[in-house]
XYZ file of C-alpha atoms in Angstrom:
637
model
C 11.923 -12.127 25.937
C 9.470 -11.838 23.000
C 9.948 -13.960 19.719
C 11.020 -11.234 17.152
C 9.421 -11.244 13.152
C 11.570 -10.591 10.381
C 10.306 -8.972 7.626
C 13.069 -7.897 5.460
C 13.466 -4.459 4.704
C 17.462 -4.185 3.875
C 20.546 -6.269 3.728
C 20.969 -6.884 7.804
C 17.508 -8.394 7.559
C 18.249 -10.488 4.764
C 21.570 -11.404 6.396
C 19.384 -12.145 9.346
C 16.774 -14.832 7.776
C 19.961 -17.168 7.121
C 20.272 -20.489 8.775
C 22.998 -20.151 11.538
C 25.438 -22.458 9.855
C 25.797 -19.798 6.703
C 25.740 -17.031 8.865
C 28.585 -18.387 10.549
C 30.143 -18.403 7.581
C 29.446 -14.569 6.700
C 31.119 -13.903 9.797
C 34.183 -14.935 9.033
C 34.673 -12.515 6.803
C 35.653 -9.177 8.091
C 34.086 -6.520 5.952
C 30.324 -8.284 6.556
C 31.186 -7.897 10.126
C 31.786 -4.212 10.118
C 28.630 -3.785 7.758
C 26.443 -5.668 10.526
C 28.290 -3.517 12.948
C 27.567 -0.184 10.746
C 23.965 -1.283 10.271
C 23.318 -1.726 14.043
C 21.482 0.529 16.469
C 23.553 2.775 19.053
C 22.748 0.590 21.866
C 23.252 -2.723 20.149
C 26.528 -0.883 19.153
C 27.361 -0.257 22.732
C 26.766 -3.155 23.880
C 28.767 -4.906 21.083
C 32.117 -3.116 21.366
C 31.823 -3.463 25.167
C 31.577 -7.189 25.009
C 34.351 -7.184 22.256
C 37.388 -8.477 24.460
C 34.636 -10.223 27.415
C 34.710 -14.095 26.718
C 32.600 -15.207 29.495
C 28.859 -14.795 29.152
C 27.003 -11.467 30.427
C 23.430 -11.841 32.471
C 20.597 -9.994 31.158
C 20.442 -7.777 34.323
C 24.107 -6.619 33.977
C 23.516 -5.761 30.576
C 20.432 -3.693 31.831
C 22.490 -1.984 33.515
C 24.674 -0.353 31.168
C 21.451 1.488 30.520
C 19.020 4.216 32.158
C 15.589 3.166 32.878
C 13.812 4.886 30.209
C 15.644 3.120 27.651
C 14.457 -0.215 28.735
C 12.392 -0.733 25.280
C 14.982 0.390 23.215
C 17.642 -1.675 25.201
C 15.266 -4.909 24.858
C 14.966 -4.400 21.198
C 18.682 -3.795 20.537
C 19.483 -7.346 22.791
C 16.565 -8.719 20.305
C 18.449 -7.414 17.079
C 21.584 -9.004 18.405
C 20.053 -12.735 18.937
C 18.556 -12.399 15.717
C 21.973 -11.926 13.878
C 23.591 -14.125 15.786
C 26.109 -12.041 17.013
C 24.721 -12.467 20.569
C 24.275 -16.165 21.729
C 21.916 -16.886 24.432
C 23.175 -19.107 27.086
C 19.681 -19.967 29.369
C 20.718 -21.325 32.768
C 18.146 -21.903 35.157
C 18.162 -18.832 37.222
C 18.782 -16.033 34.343
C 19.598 -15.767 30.693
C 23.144 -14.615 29.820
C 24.233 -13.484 26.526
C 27.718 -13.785 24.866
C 29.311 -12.634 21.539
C 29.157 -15.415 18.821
C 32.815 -16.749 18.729
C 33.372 -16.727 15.245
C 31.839 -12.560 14.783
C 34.057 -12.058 17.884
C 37.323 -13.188 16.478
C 36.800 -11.338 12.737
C 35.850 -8.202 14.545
C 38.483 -8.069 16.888
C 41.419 -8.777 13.782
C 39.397 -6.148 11.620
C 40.329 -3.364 14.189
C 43.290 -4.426 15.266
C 45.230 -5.245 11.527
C 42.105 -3.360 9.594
C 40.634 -5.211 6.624
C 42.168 -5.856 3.171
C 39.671 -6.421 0.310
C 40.088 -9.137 -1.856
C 41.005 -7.046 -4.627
C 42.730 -3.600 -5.590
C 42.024 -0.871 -7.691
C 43.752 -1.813 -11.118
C 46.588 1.322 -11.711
C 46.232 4.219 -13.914
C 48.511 3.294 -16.496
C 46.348 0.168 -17.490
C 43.291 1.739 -17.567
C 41.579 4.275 -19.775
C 40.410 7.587 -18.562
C 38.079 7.178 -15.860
C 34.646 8.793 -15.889
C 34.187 11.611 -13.762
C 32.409 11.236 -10.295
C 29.435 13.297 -12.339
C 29.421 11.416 -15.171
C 29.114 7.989 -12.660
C 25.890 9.567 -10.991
C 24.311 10.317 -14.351
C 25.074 7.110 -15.720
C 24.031 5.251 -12.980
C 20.944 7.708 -12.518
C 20.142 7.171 -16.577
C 20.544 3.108 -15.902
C 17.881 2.909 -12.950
C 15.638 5.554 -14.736
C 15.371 3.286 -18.041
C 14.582 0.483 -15.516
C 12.009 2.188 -14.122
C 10.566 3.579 -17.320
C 11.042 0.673 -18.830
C 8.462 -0.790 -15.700
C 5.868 2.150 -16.662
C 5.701 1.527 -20.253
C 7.969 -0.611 -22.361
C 7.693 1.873 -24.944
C 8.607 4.943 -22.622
C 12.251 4.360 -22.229
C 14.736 6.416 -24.368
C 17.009 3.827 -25.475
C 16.327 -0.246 -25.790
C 16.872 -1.909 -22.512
C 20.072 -4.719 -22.320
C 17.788 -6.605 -19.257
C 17.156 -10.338 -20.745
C 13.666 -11.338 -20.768
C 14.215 -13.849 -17.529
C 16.412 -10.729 -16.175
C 13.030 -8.211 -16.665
C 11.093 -10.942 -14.862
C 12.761 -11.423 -11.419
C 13.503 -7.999 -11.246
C 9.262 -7.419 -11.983
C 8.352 -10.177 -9.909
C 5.149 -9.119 -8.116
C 4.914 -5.551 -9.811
C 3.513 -6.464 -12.995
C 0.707 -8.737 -13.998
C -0.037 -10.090 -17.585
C -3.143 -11.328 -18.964
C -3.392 -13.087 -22.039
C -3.311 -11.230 -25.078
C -3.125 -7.825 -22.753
C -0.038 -5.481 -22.229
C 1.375 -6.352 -18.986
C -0.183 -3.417 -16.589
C 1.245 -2.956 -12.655
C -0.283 -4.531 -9.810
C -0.838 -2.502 -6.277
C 2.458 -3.287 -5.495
C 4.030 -1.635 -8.880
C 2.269 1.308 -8.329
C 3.404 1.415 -4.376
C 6.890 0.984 -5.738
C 7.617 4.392 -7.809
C 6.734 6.342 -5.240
C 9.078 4.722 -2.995
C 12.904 6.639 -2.533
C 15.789 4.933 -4.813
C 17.180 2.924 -2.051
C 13.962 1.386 -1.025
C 13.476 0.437 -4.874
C 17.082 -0.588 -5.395
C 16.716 -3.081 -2.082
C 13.070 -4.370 -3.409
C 14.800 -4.735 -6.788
C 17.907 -6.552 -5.035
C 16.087 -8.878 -2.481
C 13.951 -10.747 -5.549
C 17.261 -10.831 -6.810
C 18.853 -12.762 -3.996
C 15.978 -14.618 -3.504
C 16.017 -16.131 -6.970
C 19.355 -16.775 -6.864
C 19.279 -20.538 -5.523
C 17.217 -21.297 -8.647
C 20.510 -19.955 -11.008
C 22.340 -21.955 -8.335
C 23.977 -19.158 -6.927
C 23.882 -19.411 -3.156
C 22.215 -16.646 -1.094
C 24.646 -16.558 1.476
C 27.533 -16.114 -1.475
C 25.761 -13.508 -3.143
C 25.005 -11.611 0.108
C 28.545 -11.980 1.137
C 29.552 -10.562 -2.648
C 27.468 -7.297 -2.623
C 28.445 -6.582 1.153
C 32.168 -6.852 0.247
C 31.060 -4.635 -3.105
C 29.946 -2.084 -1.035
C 32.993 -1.529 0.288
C 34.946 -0.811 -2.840
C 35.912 2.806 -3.605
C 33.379 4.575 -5.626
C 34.634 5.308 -9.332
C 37.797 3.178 -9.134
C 38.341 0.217 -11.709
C 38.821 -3.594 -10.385
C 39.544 -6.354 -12.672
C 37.312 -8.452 -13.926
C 39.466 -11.385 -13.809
C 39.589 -11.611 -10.624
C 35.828 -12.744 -9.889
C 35.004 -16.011 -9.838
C 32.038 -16.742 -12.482
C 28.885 -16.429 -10.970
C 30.447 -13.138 -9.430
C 31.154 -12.129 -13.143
C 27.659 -13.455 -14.027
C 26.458 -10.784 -11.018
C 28.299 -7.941 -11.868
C 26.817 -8.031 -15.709
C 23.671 -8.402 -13.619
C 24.179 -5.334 -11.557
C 25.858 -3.239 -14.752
C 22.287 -3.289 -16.413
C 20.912 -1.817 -12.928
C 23.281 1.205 -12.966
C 25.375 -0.435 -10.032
C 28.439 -0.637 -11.651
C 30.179 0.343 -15.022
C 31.625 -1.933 -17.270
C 34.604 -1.274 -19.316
C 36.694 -2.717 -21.748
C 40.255 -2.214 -22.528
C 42.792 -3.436 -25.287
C 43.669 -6.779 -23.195
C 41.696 -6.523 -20.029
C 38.001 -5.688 -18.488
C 37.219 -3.913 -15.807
C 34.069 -2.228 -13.922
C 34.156 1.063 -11.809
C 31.305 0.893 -8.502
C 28.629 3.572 -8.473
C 27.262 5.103 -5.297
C 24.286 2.491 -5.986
C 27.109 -0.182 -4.712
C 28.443 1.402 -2.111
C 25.272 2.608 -0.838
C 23.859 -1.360 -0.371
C 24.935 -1.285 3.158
C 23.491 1.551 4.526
C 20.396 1.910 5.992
C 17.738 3.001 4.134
C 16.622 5.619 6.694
C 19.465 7.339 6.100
C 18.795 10.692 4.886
C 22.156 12.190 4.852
C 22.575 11.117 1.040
C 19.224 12.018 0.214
C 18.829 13.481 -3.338
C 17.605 16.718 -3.950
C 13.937 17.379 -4.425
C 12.183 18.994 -7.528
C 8.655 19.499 -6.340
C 6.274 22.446 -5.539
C 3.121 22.644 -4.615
C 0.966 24.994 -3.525
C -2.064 25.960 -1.472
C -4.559 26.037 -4.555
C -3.215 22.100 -5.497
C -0.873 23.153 -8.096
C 2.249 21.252 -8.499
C 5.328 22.663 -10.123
C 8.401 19.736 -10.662
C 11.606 21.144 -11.709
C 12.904 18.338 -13.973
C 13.363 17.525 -17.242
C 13.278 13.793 -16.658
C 10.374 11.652 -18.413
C 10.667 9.327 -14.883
C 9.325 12.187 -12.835
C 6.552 12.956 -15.428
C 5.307 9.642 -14.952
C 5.302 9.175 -11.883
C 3.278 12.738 -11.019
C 0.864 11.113 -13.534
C 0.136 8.497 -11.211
C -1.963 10.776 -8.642
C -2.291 13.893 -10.354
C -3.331 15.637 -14.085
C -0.181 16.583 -15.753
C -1.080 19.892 -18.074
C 2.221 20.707 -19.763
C 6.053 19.742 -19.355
C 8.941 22.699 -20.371
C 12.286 21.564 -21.348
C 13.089 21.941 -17.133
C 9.347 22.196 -15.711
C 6.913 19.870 -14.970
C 3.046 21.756 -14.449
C 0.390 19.900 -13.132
C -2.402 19.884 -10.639
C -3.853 17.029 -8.128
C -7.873 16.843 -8.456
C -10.676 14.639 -6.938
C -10.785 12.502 -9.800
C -6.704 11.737 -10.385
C -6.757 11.200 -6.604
C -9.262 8.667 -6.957
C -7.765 6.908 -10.237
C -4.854 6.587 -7.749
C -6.188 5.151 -4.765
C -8.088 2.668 -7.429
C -4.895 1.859 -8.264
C -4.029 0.683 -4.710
C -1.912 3.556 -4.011
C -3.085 5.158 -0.102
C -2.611 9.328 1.041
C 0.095 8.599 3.365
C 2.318 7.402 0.522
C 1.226 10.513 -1.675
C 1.869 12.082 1.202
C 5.331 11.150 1.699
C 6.481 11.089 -1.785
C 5.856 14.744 -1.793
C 7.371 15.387 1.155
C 10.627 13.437 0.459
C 11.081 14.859 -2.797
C 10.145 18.491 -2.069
C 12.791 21.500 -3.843
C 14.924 22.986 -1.243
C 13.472 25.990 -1.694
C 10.216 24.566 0.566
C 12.361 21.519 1.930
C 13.206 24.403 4.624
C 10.018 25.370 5.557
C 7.482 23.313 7.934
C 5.259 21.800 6.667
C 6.648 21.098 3.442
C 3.882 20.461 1.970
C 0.871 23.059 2.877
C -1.462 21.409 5.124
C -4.996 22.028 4.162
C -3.353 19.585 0.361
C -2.484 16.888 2.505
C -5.830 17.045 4.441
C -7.829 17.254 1.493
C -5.891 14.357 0.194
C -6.167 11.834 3.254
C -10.083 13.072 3.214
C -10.804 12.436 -0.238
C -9.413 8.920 0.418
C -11.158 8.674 3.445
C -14.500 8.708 1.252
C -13.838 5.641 -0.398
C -13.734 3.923 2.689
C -16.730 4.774 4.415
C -18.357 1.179 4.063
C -16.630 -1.566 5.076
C -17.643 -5.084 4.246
C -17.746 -7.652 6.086
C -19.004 -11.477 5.645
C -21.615 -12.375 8.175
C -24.390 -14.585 8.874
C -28.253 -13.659 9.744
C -29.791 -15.607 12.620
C -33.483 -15.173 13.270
C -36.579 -17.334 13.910
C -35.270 -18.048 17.507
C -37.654 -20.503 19.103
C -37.321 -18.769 22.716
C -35.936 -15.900 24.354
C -33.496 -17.404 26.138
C -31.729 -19.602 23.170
C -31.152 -15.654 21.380
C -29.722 -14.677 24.877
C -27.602 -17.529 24.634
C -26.591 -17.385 21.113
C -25.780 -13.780 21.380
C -23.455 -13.542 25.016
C -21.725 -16.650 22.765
C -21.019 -14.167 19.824
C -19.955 -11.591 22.089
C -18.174 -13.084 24.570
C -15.998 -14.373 20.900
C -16.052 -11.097 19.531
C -18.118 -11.781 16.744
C -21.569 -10.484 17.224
C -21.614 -7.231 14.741
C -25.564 -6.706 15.191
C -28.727 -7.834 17.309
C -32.089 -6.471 17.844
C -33.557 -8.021 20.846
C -37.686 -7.031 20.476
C -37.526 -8.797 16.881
C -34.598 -11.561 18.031
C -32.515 -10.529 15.149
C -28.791 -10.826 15.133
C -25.852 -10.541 12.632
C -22.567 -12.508 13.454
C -19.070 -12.414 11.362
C -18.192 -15.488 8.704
C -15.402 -16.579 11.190
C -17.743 -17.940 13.980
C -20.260 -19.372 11.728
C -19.656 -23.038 12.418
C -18.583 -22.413 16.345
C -22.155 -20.445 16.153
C -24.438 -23.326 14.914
C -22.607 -25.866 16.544
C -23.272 -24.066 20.002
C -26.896 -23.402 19.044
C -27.558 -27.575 18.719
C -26.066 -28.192 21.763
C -28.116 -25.693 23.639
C -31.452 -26.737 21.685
C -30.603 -30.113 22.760
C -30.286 -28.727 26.612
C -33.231 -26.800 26.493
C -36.011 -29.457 24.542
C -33.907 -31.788 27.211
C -35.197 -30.063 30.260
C -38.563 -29.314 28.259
C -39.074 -33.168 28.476
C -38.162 -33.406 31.540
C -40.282 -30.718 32.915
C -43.663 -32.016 30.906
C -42.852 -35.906 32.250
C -42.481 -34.259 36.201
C -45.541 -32.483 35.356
C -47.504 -35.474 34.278
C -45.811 -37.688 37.050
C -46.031 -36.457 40.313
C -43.854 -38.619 42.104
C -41.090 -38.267 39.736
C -38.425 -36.220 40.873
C -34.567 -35.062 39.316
C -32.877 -37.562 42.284
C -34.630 -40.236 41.237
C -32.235 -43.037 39.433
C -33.856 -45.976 39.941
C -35.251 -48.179 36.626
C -38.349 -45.980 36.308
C -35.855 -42.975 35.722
C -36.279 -41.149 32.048
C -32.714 -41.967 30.961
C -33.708 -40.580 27.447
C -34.014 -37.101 28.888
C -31.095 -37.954 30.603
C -28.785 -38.841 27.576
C -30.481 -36.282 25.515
C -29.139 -33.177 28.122
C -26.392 -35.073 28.120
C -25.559 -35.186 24.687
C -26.294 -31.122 24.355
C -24.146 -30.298 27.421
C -21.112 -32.168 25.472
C -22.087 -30.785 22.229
C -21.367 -27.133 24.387
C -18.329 -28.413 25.840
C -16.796 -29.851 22.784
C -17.571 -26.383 20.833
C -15.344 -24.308 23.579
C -12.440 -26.904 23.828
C -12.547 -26.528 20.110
C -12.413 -22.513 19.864
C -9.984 -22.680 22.582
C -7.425 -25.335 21.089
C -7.934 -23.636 17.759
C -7.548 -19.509 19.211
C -4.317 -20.884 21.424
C -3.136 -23.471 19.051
C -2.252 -25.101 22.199
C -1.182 -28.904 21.335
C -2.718 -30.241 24.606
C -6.082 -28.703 23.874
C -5.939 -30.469 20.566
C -5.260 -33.934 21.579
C -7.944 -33.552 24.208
C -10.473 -32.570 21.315
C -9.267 -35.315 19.119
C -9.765 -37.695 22.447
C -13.002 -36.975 22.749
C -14.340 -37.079 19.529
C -12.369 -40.026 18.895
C -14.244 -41.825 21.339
C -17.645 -40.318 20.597
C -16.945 -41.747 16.647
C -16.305 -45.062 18.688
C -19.710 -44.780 20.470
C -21.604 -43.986 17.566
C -20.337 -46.463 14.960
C -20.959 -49.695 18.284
C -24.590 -47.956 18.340
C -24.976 -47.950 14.910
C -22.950 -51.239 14.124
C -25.824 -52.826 17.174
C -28.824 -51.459 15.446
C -28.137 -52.574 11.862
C -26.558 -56.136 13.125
C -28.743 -56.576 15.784
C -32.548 -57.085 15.314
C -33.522 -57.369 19.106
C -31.517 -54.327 19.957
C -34.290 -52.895 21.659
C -34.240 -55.324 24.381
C -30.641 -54.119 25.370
C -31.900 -50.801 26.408
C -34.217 -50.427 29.430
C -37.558 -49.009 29.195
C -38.205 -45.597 29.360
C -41.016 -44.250 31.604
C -41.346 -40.841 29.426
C -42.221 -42.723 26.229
C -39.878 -40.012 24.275
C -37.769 -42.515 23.211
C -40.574 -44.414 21.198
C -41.824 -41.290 20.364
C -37.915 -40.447 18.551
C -38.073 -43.451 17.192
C -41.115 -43.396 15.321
C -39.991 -39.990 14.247
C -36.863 -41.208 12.652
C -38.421 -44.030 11.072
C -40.966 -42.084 9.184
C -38.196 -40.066 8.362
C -35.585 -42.633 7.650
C -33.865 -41.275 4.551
C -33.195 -37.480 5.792
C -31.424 -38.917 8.885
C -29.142 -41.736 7.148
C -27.819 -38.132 5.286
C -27.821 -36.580 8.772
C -25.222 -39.228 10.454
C -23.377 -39.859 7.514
C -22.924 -35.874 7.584
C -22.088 -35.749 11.380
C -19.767 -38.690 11.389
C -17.375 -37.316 8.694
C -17.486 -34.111 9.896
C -16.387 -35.628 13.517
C -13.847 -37.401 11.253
C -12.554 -34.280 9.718
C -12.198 -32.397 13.023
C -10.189 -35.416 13.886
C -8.040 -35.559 11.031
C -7.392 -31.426 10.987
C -6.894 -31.859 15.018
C -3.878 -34.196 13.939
C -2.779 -31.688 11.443
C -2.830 -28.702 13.397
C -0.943 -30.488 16.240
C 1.516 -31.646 13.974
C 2.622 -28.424 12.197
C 1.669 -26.236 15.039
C 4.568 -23.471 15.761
C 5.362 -24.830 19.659
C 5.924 -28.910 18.518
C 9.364 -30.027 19.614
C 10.216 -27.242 22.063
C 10.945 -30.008 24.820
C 14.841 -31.259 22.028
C 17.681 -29.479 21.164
C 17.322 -27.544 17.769
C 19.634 -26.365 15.318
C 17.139 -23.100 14.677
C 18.054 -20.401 17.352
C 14.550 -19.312 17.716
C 11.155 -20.866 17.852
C 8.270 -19.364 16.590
C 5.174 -17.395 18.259
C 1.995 -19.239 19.406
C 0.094 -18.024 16.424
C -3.876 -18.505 16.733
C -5.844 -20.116 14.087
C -8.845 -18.157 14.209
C -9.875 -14.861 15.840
C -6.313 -13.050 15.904
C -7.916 -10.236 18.478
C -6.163 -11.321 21.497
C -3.192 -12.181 20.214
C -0.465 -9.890 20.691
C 1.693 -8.846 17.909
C 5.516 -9.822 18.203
C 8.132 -7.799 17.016
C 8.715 -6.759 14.041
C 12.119 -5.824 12.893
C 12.301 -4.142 9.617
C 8.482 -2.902 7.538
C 6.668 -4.233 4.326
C 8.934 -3.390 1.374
C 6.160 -0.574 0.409
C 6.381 1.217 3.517
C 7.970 4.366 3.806
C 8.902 5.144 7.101
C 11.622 7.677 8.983
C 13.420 4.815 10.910
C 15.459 2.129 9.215
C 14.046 -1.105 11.382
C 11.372 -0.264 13.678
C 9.742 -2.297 16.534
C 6.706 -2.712 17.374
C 5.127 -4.549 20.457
């Protein structure tokens, strides 16, 4: 079965990135096991409740049976979802794989719908309380709470009323969506921008997850918090609980939460109290879920015109953001989207498709109805005046040219291609253009084969001016210079593919072979060096070659003495290196210790370290936090 990805998208994912030991935990309580049940696919829902009361383990092939054979895929990823959670444990026997529910999700679940769940807490009664707000008056608090947040993100100075958010508050809740230079107003980053176009629930999770994930550092743990905002998303909407009966970093939280329009705090004579919003009780669901969508506000037509039916400052800004705003009534918003706001837009890092969708998503249900919602020849221009920006791509490359022969470019350029790096060539002029990546594999390939070809050069001109010489001949007489020379270039070759190929599989036998090798090559050349420099008669342990292109070398280096000491001393630490990041790489590659028991339930995908074409992506459960798609957690093979 494939390794699966997380990238968290909403609370299941989150829930999903814990170590086992918490999430075993979670699963004790009840209420986080109906949420992971609510949050679950249909199939992974099937297959769930079926296995509720089965304590033996399932094989994979029964459980492919439950299912017809176009559903395969979405069976595979469901089963995948499962082991991810932890609700499904894998059992691998030597023959097949069989799956069973995780003892501790089992038991919860099965008490949950037998007895049904009791929350920790109950609504406080009527006559202690005040007069409860409205279910209207919740939404527009709650709606006036995240709007000040996000105006408040815009501009400091657009937001109607001064902000309770503490300054350490403002910055984990902005982590990554504004940047500050010094003595400049802080300004939005790619992401920021990405962000405001995104549906509430999207934001609210973004907002949420930096939350949870800088919660260890208030030393609040994540699996506590998690388990806190699950069980607060079960809580009746616009009922009162007591304060006093939260612990203190739950207190701590809910103040937390109160500033993002989750909750509303009250305050009576003697006691305290705070009444969920729909935020709250909406954490749980997915965020595909377009049942509680809210209702759109925006028109636009075929000439670009946009009319927003709002009177909220929030919108305004945000239609600034990819089109010219030319006047705003008390309840109408009138603007139009141009070349040049488009472009200020896409500077800003914001693409077409999220234009796109934003308009879409938010479109009055006047045009909601009709398909498209949004006339077709705006989004086309749109995606094409984007497409404009992007009609050069750059890419860092290297030029190669003043080959010596034909056949070294040949070479040279079936190496680029066969490694999917050769962008350009021209073969009358022996030109060629080769990406960044393959640089170093490039010019280490091109010595080697230099080496092979001046090697057989050599060899040819000392047959030609022998004539009794021949390729079979080994006696003393035989040119072992040439010899060790081809020899040298043919393992200069070798040790360039073993290389790419321990480095593009990150395969930890490939590695240690490489580091062999070049181990004992650094061995060779330091007893060859160590005999010349100690040794003054160390031309009497080598025997005499007929060729004369060793003296001929020789004299060559010596009149050139100082360029090659930098030469060696450059090729014997960069051996050195290759040995030292061959160690590395084996050590922290993603396959080391596979052959123990772990307490991790999954190990991770081969990754390559260079070269990522061949690769196949795993799956990927959940998107980027600033994509909007239609599904809640998609996968993708």
């Amino acid at each position: 079965m494939p390794q699966v990805k997380i990238i968290a998208k909403n609370f299941m994912d989150m829930v999903a990135s814990l170590p086992a030991i918490k999430l075993d935990m979670l699963y004790r309580n009840q209420f986080i096991c109906e949420a992971i049940l609510r949050s679950l696919p249909p199939l992974a829902k099937k297959c769930v409740l079926q296995m509720l009361y089965i304590d033996a383990p399932i094989p994979s092939k029964s459980l492919q049976e439950w299912v017809l054979a176009d559903g395969f895929s979405k069976h595979n990823v469901a089963i995948d979802r499962l082991v991810q959670l932890r609700v499904f444990e894998v059992i691998d026997r030597k023959k097949e794989t069989t799956y069973k529910l995780n003892p501790t999700f089992q038991t919860s679940l099965r008490k949950h719908l037998i007895h049904g769940g009791i929350l920790p807490r109950e609504p406080m009664p009527p006559n202690v309380i005040a007069i409860l707000p409205t279910s209207e008056e919740l939404d527009a608090y709650a709606l006036e709470q995240w709007e000040c947040f996000l105006l408040q993100l815009i501009s400091s100075g657009q937001a109607e009323k001064s902000s309770s958010f503490g300054s350490s508050m403002m910055r984990i809740f902005q982590r990554g969506l504004l940047r500050q230079r010094e003595k400049e107003a802080p300004r939005l980053t790619e992401s920021g921008f990405q962000f405001l176009l995104m549906d509430t629930n999207a934001q609210l999770w973004h907002v949420i997850r930096e939350y949870i994930s800088n919660s260890e550092e208030q030393g609040v743990d994540q699996a506590d918090l998690i388990a806190f905002l699950l069980e607060l998303s079960f809580h009746t909407t616009g009922e009162a609980y007591n304060l006093d009966t939260l612990t203190d970093d739950q207190t701590a939280m809910i103040k937390d939460l109160a500033d993002l329009g989750l909750v509303k705090l009250q305050k009576g004579r003697k006691e305290s109290w705070f009444i969920p919003t729909k935020l709250a009780t909406n954490l749980s669901v997915s965020l595909a879920d377009t049942t509680s969508r809210k209702q759109g506000f925006v028109v636009i037509e075929t000439n670009f015109r946009i009319y927003a039916y709002s009177s909220s400052k929030l919108h305004c800004e945000i239609l600034r953001l990819f089109s010219r705003v030319e006047y705003q009534l008390p309840n109408l918003i009138v603007g139009a989207i141009t070349k040049e706001s488009l472009y200020n837009a896409f500077d800003n890092g914001i693409t077409a498709e999220q234009i796109v969708t934003f308009l879409q998503q938010n479109a009055h249900p006047r045009v909601a109805e009709k398909v498209p919602s949004v006339p077709e020849n705006v989004t086309d221009q749109i995606r094409l005046w984007e497409s404009d920006l992007k009609r050069v791509e750059l890419t860092p490359a290297h030029f190669y040219d003043e080959f010596h022969s034909r056949d070294v470019f040949e070479a040279a350029s079936d190496f680029a291609r066969m490694h999917s790096g050769l962008l350009w060539e021209d073969a009358k002029k022996m030109h060629m253009v080769v990406r960044a990546e393959i640089n170093m594999l490039m010019r280490e390939h091109l010595h080697g084969i230099a080496m092979i070809l001046y090697g057989i050069w050599m060899l040819r001109v000392w047959q030609r001016d022998e004539p009794g010489s021949s390729f079979d001949d080994l006696d003393s007489t035989a040119p072992w210079f040439i010899y060790t020379f081809l020899a040298t270039g043919i393992t200069l070759c070798l040790l360039t593919c073993l290389g790419h190929i321990a480095a593009d599989s990150a395969n930890g036998f490939c590695l240690f072979c490489y580091m062999v090798i070049i181990s004992v090559l650094l061995l060779i050349e330091t007893g060859i060096a160590a005999d010349i420099l100690l040794n003054s008669d160390w031309e009497k342990d080598i025997p005499e070659d007929p060729t004369g292109r060793f003296l001929d070398f020789k004299e060559f280096v010596e009149s050139n003495i100082d360029i090659f000491k930098w030469i060696f001393l450059i090729i014997f630490l960069g051996q050195g290196l290759s040995v030292l990041l061959g160690m590395a790489l084996r050590a922290f590659s993603p396959n080391q210790g596979s052959n123990y028991d772990s307490d991790e339930e999954f190990t991770q995908a081969r990754l390559p370290l260079v070269n990522n074409h061949a690769q196949q992506s795993a799956y990927v459960i959940g998107e980027p936090p600033f994509v909007n798609k239609n599904e809640t957690w998609n996968a993708n093979k």
